[in-house]
CSV table of N, CA and C and ligand atoms in Angstrom, one decimal:
chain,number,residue,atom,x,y,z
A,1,UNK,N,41.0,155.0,121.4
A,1,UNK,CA,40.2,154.1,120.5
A,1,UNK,C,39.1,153.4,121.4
A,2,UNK,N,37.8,153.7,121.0
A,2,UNK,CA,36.6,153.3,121.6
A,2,UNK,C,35.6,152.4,120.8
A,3,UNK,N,35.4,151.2,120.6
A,3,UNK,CA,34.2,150.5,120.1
A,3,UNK,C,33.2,150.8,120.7
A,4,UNK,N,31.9,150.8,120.3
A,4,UNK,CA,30.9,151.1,120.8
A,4,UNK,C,29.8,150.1,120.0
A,5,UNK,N,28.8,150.1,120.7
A,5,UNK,CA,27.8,148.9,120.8
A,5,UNK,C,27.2,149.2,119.8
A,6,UNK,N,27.0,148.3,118.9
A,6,UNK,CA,25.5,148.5,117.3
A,6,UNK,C,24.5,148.1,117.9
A,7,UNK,N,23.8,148.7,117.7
A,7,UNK,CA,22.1,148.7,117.7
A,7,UNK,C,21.6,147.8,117.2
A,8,UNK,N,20.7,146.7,117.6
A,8,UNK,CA,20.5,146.1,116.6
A,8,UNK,C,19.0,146.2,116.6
A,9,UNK,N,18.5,145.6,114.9
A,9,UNK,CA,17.0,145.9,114.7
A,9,UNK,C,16.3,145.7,115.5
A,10,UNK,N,14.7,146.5,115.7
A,10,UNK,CA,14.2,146.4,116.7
A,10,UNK,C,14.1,147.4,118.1
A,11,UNK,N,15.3,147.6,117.9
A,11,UNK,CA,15.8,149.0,119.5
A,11,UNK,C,15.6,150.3,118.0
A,12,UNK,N,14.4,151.0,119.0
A,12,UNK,CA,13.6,152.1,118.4
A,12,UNK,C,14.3,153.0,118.4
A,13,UNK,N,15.4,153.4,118.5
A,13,UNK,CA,16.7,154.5,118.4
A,13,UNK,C,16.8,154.6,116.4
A,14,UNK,N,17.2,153.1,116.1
A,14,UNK,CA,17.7,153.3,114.8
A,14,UNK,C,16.1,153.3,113.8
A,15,UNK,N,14.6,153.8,114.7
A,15,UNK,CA,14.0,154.4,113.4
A,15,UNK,C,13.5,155.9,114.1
A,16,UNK,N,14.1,156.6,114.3
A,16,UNK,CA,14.1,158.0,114.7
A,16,UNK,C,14.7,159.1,114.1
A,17,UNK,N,14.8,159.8,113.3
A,17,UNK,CA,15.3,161.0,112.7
A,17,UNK,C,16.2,161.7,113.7
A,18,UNK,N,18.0,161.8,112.8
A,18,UNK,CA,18.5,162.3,113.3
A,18,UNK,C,18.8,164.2,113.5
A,19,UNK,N,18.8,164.7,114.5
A,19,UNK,CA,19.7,166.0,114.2
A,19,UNK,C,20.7,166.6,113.6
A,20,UNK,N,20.4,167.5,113.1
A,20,UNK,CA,21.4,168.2,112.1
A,20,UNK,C,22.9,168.7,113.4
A,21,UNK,N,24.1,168.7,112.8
A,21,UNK,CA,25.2,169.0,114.0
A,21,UNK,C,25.5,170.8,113.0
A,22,UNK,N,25.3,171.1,115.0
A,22,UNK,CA,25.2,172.3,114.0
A,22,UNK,C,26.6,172.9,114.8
A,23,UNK,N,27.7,172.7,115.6
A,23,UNK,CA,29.1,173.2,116.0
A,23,UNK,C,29.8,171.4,116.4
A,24,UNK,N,30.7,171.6,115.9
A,24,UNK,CA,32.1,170.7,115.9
A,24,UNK,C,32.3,170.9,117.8
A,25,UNK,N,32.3,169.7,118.4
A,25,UNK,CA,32.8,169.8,120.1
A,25,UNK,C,33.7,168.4,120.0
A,26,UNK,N,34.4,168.7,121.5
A,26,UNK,CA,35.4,167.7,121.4
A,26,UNK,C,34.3,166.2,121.6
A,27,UNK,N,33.1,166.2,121.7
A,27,UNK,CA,32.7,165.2,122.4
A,27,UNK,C,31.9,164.6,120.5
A,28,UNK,N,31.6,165.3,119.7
A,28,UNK,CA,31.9,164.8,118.9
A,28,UNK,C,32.6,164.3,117.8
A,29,UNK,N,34.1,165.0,118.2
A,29,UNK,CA,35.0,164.4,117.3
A,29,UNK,C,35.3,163.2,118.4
A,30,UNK,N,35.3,162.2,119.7
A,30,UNK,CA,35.0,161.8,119.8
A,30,UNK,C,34.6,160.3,119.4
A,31,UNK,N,33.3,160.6,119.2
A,31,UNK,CA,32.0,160.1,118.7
A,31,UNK,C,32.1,159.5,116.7
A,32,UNK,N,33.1,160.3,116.3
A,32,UNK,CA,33.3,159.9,115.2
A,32,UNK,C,34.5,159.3,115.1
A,33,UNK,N,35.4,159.5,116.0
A,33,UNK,CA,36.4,158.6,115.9
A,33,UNK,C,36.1,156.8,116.7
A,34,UNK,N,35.2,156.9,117.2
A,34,UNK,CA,34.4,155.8,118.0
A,34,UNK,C,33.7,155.3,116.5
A,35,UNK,N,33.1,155.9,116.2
A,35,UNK,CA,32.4,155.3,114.8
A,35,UNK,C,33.7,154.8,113.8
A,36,UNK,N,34.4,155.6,113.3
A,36,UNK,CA,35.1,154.7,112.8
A,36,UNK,C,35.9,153.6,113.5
A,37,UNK,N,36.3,153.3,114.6
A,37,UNK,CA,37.0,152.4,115.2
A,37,UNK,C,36.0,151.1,115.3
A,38,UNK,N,34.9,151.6,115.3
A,38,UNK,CA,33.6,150.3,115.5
A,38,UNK,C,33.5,149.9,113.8
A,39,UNK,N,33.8,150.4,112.8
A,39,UNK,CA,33.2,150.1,111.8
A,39,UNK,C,33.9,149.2,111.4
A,40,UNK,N,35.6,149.6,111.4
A,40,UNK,CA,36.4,148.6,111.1
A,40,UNK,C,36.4,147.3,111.6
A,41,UNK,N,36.4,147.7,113.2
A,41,UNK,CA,36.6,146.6,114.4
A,41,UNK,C,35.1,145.8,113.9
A,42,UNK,N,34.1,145.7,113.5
A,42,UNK,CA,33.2,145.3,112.7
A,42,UNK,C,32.8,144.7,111.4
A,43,UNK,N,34.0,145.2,110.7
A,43,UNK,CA,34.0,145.2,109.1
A,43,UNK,C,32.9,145.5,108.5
A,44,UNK,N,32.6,146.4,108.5
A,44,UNK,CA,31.4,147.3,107.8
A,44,UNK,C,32.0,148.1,106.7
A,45,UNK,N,31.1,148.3,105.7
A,45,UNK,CA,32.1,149.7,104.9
A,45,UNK,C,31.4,151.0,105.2
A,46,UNK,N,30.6,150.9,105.9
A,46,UNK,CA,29.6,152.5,107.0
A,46,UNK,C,29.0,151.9,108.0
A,47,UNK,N,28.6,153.0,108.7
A,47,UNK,CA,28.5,153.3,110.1
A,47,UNK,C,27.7,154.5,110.2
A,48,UNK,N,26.6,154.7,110.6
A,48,UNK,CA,25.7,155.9,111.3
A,48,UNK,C,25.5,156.2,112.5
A,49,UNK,N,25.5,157.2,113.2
A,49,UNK,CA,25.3,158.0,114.7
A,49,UNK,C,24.6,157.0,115.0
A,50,UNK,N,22.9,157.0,114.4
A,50,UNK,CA,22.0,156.3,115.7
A,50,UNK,C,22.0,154.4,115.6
A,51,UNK,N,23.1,154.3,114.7
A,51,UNK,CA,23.7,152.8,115.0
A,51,UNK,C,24.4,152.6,116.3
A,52,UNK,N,25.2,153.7,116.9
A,52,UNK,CA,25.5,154.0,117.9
A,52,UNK,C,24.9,154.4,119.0
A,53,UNK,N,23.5,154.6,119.1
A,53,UNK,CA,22.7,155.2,119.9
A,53,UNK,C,22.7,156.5,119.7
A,54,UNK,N,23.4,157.5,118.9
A,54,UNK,CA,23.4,159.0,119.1
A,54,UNK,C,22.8,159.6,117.8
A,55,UNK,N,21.5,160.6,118.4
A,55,UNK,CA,20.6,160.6,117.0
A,55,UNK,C,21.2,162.0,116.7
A,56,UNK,N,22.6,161.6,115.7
A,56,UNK,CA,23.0,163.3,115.3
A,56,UNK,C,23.1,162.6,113.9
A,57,UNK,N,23.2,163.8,112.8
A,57,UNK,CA,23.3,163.4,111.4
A,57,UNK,C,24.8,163.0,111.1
A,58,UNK,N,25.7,162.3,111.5
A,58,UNK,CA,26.8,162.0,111.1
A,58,UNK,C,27.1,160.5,110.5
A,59,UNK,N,27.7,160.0,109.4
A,59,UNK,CA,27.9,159.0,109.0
A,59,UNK,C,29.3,158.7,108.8
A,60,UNK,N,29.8,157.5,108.2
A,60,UNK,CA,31.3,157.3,108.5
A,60,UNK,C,31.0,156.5,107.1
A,61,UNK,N,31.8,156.4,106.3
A,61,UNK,CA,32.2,154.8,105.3
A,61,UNK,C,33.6,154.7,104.9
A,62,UNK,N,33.2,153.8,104.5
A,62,UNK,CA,34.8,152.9,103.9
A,62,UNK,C,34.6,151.9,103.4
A,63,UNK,N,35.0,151.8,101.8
A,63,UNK,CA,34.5,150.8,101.1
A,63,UNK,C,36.2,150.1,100.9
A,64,UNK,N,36.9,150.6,101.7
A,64,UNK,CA,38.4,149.5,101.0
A,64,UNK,C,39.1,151.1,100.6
A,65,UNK,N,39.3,152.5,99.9
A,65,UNK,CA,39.6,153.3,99.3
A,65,UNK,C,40.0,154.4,100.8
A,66,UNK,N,39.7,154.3,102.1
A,66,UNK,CA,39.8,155.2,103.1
A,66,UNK,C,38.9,156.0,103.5
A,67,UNK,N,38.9,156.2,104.6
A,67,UNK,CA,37.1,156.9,104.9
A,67,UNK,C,36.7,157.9,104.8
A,68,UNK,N,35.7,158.5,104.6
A,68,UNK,CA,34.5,159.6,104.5
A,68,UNK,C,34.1,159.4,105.9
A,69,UNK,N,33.8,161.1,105.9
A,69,UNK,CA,33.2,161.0,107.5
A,69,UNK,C,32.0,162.4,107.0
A,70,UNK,N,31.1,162.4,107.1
A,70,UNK,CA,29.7,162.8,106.4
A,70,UNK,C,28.7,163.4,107.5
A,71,UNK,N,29.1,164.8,107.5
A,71,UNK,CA,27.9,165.5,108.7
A,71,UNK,C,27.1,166.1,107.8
A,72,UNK,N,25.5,166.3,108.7
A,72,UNK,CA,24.9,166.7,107.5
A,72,UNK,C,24.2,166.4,106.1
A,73,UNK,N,24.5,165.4,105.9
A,73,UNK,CA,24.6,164.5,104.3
A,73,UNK,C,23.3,164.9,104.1
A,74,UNK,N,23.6,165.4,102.6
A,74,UNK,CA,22.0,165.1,101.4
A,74,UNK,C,22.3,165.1,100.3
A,75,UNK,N,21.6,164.5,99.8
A,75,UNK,CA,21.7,163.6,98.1
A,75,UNK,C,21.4,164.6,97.6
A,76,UNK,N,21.9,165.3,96.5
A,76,UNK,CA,21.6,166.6,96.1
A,76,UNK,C,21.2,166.2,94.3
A,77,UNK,N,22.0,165.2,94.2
A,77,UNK,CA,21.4,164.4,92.4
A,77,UNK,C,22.0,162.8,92.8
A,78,UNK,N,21.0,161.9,91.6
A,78,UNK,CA,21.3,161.1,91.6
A,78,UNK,C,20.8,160.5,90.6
A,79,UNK,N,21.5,159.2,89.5
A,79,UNK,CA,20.9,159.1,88.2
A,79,UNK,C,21.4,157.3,88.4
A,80,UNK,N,20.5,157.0,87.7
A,80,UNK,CA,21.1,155.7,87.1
A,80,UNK,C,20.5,154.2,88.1
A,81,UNK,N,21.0,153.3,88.0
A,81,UNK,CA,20.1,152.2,88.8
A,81,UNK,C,20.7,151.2,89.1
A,82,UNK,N,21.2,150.1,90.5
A,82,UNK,CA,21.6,149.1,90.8
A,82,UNK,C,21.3,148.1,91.6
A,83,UNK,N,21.0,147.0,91.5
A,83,UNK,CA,20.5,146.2,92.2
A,83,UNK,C,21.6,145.0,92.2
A,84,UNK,N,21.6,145.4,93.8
A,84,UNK,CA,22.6,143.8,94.1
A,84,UNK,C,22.3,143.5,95.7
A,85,UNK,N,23.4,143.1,96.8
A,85,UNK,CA,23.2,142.5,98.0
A,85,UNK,C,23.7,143.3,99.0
A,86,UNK,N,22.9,143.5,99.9
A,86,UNK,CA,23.3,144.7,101.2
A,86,UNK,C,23.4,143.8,102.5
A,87,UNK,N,23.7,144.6,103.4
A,87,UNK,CA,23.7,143.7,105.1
A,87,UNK,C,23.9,145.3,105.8
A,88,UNK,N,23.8,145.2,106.7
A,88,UNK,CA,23.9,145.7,107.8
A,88,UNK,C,24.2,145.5,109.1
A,89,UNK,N,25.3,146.5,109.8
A,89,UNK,CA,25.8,145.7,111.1
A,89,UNK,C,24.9,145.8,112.1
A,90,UNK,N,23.3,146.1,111.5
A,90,UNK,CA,22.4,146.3,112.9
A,90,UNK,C,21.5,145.5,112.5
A,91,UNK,N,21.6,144.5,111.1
A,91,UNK,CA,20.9,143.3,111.2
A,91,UNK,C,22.3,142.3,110.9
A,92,UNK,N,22.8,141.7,112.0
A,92,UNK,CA,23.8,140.6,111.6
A,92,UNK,C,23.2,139.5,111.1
A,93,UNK,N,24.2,138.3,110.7
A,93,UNK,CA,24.0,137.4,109.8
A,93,UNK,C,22.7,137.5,108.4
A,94,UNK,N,22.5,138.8,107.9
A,94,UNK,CA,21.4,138.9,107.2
A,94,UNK,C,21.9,139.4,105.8
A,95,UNK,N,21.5,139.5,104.5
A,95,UNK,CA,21.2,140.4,103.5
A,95,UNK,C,20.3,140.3,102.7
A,96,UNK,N,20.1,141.1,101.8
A,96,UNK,CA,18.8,141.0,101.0
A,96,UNK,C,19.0,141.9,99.7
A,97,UNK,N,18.5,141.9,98.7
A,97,UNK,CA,18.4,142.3,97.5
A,97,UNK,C,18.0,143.8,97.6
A,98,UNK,N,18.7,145.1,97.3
A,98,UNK,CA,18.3,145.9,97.5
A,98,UNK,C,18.4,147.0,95.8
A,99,UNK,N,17.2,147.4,95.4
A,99,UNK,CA,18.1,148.5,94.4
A,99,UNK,C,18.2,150.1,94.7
A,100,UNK,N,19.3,150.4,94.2
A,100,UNK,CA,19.8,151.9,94.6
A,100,UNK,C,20.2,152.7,93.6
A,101,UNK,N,20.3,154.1,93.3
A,101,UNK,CA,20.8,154.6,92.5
A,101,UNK,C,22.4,154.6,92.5
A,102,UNK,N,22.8,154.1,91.0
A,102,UNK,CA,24.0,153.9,90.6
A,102,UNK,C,24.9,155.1,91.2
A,103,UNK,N,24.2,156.1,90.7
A,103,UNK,CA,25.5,157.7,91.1
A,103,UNK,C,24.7,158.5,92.3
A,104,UNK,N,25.5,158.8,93.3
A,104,UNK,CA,25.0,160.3,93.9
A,104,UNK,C,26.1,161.2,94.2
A,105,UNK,N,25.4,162.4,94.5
A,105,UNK,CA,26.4,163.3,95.0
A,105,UNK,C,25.7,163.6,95.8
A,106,UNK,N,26.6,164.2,96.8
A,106,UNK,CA,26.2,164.1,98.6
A,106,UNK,C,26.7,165.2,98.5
A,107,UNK,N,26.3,166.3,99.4
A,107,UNK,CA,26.5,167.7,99.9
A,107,UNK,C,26.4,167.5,101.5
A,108,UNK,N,27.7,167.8,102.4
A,108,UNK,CA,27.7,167.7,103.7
A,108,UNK,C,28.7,168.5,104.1
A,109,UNK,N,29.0,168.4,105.4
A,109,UNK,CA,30.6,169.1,106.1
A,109,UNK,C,31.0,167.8,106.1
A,110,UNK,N,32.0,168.7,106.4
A,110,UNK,CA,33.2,167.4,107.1
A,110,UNK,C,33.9,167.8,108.4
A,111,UNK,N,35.0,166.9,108.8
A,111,UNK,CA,35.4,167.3,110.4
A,111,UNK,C,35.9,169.0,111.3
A,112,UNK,N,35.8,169.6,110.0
A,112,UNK,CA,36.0,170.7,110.5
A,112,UNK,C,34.4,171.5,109.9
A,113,UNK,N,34.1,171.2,109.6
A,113,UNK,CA,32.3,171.9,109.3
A,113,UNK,C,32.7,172.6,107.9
A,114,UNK,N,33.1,172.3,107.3
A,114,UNK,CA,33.4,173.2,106.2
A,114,UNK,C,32.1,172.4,105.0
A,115,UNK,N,31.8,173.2,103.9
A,115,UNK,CA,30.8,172.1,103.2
A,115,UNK,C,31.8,171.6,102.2
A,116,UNK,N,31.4,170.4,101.8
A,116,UNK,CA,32.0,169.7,101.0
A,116,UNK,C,31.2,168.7,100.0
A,117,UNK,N,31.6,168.3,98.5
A,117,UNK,CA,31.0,167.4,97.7
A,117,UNK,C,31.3,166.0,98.2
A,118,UNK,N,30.5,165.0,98.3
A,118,UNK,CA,31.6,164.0,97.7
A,118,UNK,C,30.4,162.8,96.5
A,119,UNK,N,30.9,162.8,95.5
A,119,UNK,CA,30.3,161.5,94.6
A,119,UNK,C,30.8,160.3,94.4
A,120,UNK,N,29.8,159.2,94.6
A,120,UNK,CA,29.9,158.1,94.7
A,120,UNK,C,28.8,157.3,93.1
A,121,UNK,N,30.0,156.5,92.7
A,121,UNK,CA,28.9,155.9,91.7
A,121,UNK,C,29.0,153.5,92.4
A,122,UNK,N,28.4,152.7,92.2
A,122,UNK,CA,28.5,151.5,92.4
A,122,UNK,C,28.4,151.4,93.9
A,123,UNK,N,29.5,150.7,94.7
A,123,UNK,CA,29.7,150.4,96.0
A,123,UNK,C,29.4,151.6,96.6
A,124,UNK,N,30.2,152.5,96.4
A,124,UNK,CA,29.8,153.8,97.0
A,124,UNK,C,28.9,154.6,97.3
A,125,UNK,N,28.2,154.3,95.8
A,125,UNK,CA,27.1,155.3,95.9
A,125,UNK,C,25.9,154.3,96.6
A,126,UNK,N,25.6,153.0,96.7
A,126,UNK,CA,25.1,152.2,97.7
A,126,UNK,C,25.0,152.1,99.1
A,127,UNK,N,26.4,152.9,99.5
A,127,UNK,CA,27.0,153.0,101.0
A,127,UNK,C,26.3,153.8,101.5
A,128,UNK,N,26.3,155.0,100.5
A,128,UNK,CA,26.0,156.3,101.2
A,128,UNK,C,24.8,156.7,101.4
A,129,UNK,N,23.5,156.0,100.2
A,129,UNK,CA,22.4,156.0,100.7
A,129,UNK,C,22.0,155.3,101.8
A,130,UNK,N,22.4,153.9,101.7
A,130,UNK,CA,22.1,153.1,103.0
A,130,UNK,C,22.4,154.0,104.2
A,131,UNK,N,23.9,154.5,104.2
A,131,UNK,CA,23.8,155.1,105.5
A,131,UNK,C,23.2,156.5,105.8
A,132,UNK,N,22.9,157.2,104.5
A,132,UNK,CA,21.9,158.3,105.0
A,132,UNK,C,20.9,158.0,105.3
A,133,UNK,N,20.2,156.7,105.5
A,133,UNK,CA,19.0,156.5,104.8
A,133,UNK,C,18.2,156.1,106.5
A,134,UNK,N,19.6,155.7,107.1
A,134,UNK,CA,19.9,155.4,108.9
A,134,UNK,C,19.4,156.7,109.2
A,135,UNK,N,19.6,157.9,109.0
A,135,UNK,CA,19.8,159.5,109.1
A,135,UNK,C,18.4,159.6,109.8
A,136,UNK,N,17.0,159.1,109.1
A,136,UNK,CA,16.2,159.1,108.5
A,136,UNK,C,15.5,157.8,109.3
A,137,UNK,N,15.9,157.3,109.9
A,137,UNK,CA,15.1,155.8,110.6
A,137,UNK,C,14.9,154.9,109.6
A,138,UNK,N,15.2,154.8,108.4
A,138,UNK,CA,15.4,154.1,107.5
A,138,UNK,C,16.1,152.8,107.7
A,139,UNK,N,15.9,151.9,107.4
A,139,UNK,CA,16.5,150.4,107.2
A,139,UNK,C,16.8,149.9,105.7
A,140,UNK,N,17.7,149.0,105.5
A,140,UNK,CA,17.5,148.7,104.3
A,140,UNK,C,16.6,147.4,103.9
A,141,UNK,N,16.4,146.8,105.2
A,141,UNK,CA,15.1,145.9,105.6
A,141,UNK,C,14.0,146.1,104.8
A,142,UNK,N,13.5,147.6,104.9
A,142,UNK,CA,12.3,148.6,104.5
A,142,UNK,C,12.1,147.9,103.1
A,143,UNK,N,13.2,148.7,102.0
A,143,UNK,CA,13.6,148.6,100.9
A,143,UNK,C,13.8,147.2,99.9
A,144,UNK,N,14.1,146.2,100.9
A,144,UNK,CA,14.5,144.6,100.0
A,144,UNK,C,13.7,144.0,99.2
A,145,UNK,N,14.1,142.9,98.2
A,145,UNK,CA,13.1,143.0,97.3
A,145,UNK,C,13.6,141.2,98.0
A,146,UNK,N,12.5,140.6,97.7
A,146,UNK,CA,12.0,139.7,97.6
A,146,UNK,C,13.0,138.4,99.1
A,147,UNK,N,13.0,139.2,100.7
A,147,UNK,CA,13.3,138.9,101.8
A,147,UNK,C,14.6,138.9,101.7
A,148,UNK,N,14.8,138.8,102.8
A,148,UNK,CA,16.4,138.8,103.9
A,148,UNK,C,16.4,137.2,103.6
A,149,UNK,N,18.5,136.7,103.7
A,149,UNK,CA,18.7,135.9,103.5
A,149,UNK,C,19.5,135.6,104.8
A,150,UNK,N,20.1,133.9,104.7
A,150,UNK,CA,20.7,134.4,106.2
A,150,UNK,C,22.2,134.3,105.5
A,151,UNK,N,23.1,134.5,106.3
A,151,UNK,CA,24.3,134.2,105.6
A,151,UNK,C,25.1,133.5,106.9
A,152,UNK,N,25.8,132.3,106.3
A,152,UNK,CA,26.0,131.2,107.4
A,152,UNK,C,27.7,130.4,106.8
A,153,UNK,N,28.1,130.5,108.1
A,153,UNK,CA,29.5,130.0,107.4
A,153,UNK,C,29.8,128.3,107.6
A,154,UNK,N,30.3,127.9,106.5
A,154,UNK,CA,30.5,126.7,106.6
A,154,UNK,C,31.8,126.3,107.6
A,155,UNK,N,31.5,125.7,108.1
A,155,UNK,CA,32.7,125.6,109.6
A,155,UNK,C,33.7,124.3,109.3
A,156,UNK,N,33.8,123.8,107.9
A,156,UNK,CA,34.7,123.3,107.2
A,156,UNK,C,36.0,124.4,106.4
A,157,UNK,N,35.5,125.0,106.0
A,157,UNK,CA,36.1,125.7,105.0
A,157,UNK,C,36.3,127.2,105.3
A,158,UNK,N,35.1,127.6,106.5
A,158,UNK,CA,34.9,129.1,106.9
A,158,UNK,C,34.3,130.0,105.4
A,159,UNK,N,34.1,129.4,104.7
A,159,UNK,CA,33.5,129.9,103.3
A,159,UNK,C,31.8,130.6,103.6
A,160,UNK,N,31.6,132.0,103.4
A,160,UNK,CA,30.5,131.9,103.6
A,160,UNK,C,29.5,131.8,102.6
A,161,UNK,N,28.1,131.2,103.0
A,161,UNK,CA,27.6,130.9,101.7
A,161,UNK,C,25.8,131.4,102.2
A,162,UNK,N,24.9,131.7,101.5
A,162,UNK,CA,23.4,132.3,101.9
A,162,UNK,C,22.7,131.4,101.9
A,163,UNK,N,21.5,131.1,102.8
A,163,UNK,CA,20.5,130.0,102.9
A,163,UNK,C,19.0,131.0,103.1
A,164,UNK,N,18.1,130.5,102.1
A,164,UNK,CA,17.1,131.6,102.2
A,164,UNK,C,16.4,131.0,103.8
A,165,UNK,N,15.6,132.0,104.0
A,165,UNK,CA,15.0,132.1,105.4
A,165,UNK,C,13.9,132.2,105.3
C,201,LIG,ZN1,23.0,149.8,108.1
């Protein structure tokens, strides 16, 4: 079990387009097991390669239901519309209003390269764009509607609560 350092905004790694993984090696199963050990040890519900500094196409999530590990990922359909509150562990103490499509279906491998579906509709299907979207040099910064918030804990209660910025 390895934590590994998030990136945070700003370090030019996480707006660079990642590589497609094109053979399974021990040094990236690895690398995904590092990704999920950081995501948890983090509490994130995803995790992308070049969050980690490594510009390969692999993503990790976990919304609470058990993880997806996503090589390759592309949105192959998507319908419907959601707008609520995102963060990211490479912008800490922040979120912002983001809208996304309600449903996708994602076309990738998985840890053995094989292709696989997976669909996500609400939480999920929010995860998975966000973290493709890392794939891609993408932020969800890019996308917010009306600024980043900060999110600040009350050191009475530990309750967290948002203060616009
Ligand atoms: Zn992110």
């Amino acid at each position: 079990m390895a934590i590994r350092q998030v990136r945070e905004i700003g370090d030019d790694i996480l707006r660079k387009q990642s590589k497609p993984v094109t053979k399974m090696t021990l040094r990236t199963r690895i690398l995904i097991n590092d990704m999920l050990d950081t995501m948890y040890e983090e509490e994130g519900v995803g995790l992308a390669a070049p969050q980690v500094g490594i510009l390969k196409q692999i993503v990790v999530v976990d919304i609470g239901d058990g993880p997806f590990v996503l090589i390759n990922p592309e949105i192959i359909e998507s319908s419907g519309e959601q707008t609520g509150d995102e963060g990211c562990l490479s912008v800490p103490g922040k979120v912002g209003t983001v809208t996304r499509p309600n449903y996708v279906r994602v076309r990738c491998l998985n840890e053995d390269m094989e292709e696989i579906e997976i669909e996500g509709e609400e939480l999920l299907a929010r995860a998975l764009c966000h973290e493709i979207d890392h794939l891609k040099g993408i932020m969800y910064v890019d996308k917010v509607e009306g600024g980043l918030r900060e999110v600040v804990y009350d050191e009475d209660t530990m309750e967290e609560y948002e203060e616009e910025v």
